[in-house]
Coordinates of C-alpha atoms in Angstrom, one line a residue:
X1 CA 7.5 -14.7 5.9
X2 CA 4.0 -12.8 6.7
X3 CA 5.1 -10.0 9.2
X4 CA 2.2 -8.0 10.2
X5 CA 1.5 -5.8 13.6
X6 CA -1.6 -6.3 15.6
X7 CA -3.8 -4.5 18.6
X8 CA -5.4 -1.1 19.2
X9 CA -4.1 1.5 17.0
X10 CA -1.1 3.3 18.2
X11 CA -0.5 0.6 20.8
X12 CA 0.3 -2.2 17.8
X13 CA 2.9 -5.0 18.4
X14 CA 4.5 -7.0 15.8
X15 CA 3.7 -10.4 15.1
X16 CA 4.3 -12.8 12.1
X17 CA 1.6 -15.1 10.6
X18 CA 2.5 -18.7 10.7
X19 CA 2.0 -21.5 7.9
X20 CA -1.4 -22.6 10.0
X21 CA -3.3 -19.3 9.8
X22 CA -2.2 -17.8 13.4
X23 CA -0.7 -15.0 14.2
X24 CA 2.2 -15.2 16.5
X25 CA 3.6 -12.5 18.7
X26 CA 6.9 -10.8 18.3
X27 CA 7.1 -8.3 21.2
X28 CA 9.6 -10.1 23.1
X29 CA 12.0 -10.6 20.3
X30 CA 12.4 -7.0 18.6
X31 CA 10.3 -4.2 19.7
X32 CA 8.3 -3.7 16.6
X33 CA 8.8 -4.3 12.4
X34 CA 10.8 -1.2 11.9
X35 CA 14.8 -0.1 11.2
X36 CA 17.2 -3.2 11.8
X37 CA 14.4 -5.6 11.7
X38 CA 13.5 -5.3 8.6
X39 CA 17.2 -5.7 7.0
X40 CA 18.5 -9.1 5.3
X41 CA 20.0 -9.6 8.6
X42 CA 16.9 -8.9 10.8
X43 CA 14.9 -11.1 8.8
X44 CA 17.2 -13.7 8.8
X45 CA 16.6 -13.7 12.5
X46 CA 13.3 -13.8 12.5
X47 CA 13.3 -16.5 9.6
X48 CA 14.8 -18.4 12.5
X49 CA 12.6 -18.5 14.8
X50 CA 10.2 -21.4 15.5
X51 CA 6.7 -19.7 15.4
X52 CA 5.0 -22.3 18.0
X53 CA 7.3 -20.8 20.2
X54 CA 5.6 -17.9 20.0
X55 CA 2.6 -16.6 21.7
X56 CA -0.5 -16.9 19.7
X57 CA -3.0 -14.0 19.2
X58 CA -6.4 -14.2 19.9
X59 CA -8.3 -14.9 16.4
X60 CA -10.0 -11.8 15.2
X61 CA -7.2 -9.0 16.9
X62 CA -6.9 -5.9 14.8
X63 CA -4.6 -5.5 12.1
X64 CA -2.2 -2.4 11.8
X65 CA 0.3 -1.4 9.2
X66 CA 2.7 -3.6 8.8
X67 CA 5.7 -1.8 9.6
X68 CA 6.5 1.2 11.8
X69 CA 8.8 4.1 11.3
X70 CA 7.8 5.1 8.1
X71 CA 9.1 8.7 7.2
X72 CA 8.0 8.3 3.5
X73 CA 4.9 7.1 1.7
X74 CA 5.7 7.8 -1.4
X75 CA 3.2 6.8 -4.6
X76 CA 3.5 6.6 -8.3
X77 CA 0.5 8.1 -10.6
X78 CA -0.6 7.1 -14.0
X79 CA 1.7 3.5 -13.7
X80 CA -0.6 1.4 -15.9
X81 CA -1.1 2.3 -19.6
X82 CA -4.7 1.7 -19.9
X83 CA -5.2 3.5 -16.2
X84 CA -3.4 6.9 -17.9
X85 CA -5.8 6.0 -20.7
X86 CA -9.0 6.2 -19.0
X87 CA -8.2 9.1 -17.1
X88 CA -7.4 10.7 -20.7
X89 CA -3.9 11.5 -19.6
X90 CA -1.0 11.1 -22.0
X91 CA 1.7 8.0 -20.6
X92 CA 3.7 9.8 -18.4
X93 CA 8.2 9.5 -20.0
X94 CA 9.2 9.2 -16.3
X95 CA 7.7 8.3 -12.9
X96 CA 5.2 10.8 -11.8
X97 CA 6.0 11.0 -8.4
X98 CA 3.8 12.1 -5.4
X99 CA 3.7 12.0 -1.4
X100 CA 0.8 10.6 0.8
X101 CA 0.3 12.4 4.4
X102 CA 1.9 9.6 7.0
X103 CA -1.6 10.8 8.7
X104 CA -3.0 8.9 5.9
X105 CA -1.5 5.0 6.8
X106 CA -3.6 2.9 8.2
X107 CA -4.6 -1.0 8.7
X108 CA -6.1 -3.1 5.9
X109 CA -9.8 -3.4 7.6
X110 CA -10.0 0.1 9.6
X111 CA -13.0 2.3 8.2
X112 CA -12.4 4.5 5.5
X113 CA -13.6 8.2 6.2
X114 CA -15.1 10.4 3.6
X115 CA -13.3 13.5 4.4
X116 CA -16.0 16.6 5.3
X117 CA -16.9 18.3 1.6
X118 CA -15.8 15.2 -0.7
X119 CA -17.5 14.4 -3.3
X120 CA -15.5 12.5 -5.3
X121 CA -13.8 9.9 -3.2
X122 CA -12.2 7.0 -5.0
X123 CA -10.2 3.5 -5.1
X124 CA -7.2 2.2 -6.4
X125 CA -5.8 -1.0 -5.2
X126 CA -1.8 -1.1 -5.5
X127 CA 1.5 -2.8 -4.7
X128 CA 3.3 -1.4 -2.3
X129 CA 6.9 -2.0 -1.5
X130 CA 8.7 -2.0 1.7
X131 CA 11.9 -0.3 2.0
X132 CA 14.3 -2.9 4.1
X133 CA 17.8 -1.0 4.1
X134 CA 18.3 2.9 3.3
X135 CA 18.5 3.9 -0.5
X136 CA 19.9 6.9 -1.7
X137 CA 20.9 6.8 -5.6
X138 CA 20.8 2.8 -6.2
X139 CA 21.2 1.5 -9.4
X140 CA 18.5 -0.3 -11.4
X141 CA 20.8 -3.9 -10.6
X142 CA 21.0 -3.4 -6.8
X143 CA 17.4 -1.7 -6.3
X144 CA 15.5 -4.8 -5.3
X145 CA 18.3 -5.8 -2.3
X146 CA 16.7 -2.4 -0.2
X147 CA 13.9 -4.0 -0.3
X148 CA 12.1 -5.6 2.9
X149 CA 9.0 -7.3 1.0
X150 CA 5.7 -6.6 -0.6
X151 CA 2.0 -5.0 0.6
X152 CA -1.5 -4.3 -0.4
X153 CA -2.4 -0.4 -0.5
X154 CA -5.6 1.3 -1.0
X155 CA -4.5 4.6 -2.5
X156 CA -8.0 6.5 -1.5
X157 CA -8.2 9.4 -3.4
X158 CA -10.3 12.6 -3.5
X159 CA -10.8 13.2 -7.2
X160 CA -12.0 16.8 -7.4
X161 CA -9.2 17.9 -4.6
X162 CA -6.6 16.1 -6.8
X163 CA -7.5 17.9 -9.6
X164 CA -10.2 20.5 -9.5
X165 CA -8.4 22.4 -6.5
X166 CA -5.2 23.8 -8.2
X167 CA -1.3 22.7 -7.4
X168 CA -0.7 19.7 -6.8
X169 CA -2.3 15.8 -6.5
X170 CA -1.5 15.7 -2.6
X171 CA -4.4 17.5 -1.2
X172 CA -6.6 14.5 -3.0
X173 CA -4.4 12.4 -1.4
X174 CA -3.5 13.0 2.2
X175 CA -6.5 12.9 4.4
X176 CA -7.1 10.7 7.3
X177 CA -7.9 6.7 6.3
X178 CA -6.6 7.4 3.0
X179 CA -3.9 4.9 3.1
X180 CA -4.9 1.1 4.2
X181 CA -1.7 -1.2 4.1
X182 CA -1.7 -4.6 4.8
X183 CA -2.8 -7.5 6.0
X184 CA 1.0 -8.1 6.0
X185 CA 4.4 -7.8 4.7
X186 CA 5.2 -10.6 2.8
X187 CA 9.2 -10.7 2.6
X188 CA 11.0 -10.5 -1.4
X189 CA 11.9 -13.8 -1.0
X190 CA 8.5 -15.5 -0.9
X191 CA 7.6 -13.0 -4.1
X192 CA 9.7 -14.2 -7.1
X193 CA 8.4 -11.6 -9.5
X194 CA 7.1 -8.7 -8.3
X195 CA 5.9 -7.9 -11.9
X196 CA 3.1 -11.0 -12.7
X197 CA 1.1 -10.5 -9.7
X198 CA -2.7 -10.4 -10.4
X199 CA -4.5 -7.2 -8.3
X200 CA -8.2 -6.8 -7.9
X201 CA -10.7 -4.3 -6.0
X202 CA -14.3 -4.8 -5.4
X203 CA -17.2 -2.3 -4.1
X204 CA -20.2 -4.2 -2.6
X205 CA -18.7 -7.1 -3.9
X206 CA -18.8 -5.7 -7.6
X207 CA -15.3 -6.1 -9.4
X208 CA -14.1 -3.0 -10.6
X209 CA -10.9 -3.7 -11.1
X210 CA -9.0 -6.4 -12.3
X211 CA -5.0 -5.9 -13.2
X212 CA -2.0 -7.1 -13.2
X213 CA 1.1 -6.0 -12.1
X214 CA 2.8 -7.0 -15.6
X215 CA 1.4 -4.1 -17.4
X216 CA 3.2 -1.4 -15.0
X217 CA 4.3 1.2 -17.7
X218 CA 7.5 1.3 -14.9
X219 CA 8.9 -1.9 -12.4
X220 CA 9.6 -2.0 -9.4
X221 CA 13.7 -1.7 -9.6
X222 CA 13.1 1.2 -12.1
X223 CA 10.7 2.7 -9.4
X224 CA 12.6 2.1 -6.4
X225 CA 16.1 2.9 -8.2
X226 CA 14.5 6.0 -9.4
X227 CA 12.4 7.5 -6.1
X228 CA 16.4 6.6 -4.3
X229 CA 17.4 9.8 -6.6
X230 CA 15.2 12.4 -5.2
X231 CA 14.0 11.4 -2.0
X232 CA 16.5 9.3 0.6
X233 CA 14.2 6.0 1.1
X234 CA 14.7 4.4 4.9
X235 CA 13.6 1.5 6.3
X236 CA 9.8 1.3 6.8
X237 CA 9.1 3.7 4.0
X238 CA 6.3 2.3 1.1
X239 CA 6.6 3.2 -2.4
X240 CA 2.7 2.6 -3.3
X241 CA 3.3 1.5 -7.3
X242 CA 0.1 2.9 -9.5
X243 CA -3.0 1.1 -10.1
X244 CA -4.1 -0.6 -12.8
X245 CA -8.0 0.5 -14.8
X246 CA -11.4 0.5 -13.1
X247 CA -11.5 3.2 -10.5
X248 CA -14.1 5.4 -10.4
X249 CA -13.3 8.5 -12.1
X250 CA -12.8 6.0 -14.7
X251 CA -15.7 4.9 -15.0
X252 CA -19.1 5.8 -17.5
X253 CA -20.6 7.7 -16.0
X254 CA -18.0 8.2 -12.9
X255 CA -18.8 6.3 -9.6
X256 CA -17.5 7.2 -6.6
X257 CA -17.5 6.1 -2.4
X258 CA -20.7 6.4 -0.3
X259 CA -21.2 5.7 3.0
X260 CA -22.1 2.3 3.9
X261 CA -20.1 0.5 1.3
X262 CA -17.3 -2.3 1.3
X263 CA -14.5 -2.1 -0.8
X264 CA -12.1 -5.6 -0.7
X265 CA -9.5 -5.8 -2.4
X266 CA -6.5 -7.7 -3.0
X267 CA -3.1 -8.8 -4.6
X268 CA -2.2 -12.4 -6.0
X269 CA 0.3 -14.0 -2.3
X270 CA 0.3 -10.7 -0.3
X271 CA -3.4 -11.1 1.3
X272 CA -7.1 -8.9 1.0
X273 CA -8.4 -6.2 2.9
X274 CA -11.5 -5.1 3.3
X275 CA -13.1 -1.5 4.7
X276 CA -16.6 -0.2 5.3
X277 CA -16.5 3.7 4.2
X278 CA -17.9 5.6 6.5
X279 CA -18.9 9.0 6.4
X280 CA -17.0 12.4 8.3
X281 CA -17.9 13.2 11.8
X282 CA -17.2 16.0 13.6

């Protein structure tokens, strides 16, 4: 299944997409794509359903996140060996682990803001998984059974707050529109391998990157097994999993956002977004 939430933000209902393109409302079968609806048995209900009994939204509706509830956003740096590599930073021994402001989340095709004094704003298209049923220490072999499905993230960064400020990566991390997710949350069961799943991102519809999810220096059971020992994962949490070469600060010279430009982007079964980045108003 595609699950996705749709309308004005802050007033989003959820909704699935069915195998014709439309989106179908939810709203009168759960009250939105968080908690017990996104366990094995809440999906199983909604796997259920006919989706022509549902209501169909009007083409061109706004996307949301797709879930709701979310008390974590966590996100792995420095995930892909030639990423750590063109960052000139060594490949990390264990998962570097950092959190993204929940002010941050926000649907696949709503602007991107360049915060007031960046300079140095950035991409990184990602997979993100979808925490379906709590997690707290989970072993390697039961890791991928807490999980609800599979999103595209946009892991906007701020490269001289991340590192040129002092402390930690989060200030370069955390500001408003900093964390697109979406189109949808495509359930495990319609992603066989979460590790062979081809991820691009373009600017002005020039690729700069161009991955794959089969060079992650750590999977996605390590990850999720792993985060489960520090940090208590619930459902609707996103664990955003690294991004592969090509971002800006990468680049030679480095390129980063200005205003007026598109970045689309996308991941191999789990959809595209697209954002215009726009520049901070007060």
């Amino acid at each position: 299944m595609k699950l996705l939430r749709h309308g004005p933000a802050g007033a989003e209902k959820p909704g699935l997409l069915d195998t014709d393109g439309t989106i179908r409302d939810l709203s009168a079968v759960i009250p939105d794509l968080a908690g017990e609806a996104l366990s094995p048995a809440g999906l199983d209900r909604l796997r259920a359903l006919d989706p022509a009994t549902l209501p169909a939204v009007a083409p061109g509706t706004r996307l949301g996140p797709p879930v709701s509830g979310m008390r974590n956003f966590v996100c792995i740096g420095l995930n892909y060996a030639d990423h750590a590599a063109e960052t000139g930073a060594p490949i990390p021994k264990e998962p570097i682990i950092f959190l993204k402001s929940l002010g941050a989340l926000q649907g696949p095709n709503d602007d991107v803001v360049i915060p007031k004094g960046s300079s140095k704003t950035d991409w990184e298209v990602e997979l993100a998984v979808i925490i379906g049923t709590r997690a707290k220490n989970v072993a390697v072999h039961d890791a991928l059974s807490h999980v609800a499905g599979f999103a595209v993230s946009n892991d906007v960064s701020e490269r001289s707050w991340q590192s040129e400020r002092g402390g930690t990566w989060d200030k370069g991390k955390g500001a408003d529109t900093f964390g697109p997710l979406g189109p949808w949350l495509v359930t495990a069961d319609e992603v066989p391998d979460p590790q062979d799943l081809s991820l691009f991102l373009e600017v002005d519809g020039q690729r700069r990157q161009d991955g794959s999810t089969s060079t992650m220096i750590f999977g996605v059971q390590h990850l999720v097994s792993y985060v489960s020992h520090f940090i208590t994962l619930h459902p609707g949490d996103v664990i955003s999993t690294g991004t592969p070469p090509g971002v800006g600060m990468g680049l030679k010279p480095p390129v980063f956002l200005r205003p007026g430009q598109t970045m689309r982007l996308g991941i191999a079964g789990l959809g595209e977004q697209q954002q215009r980045v726009v520049a901070y108003e007060e």
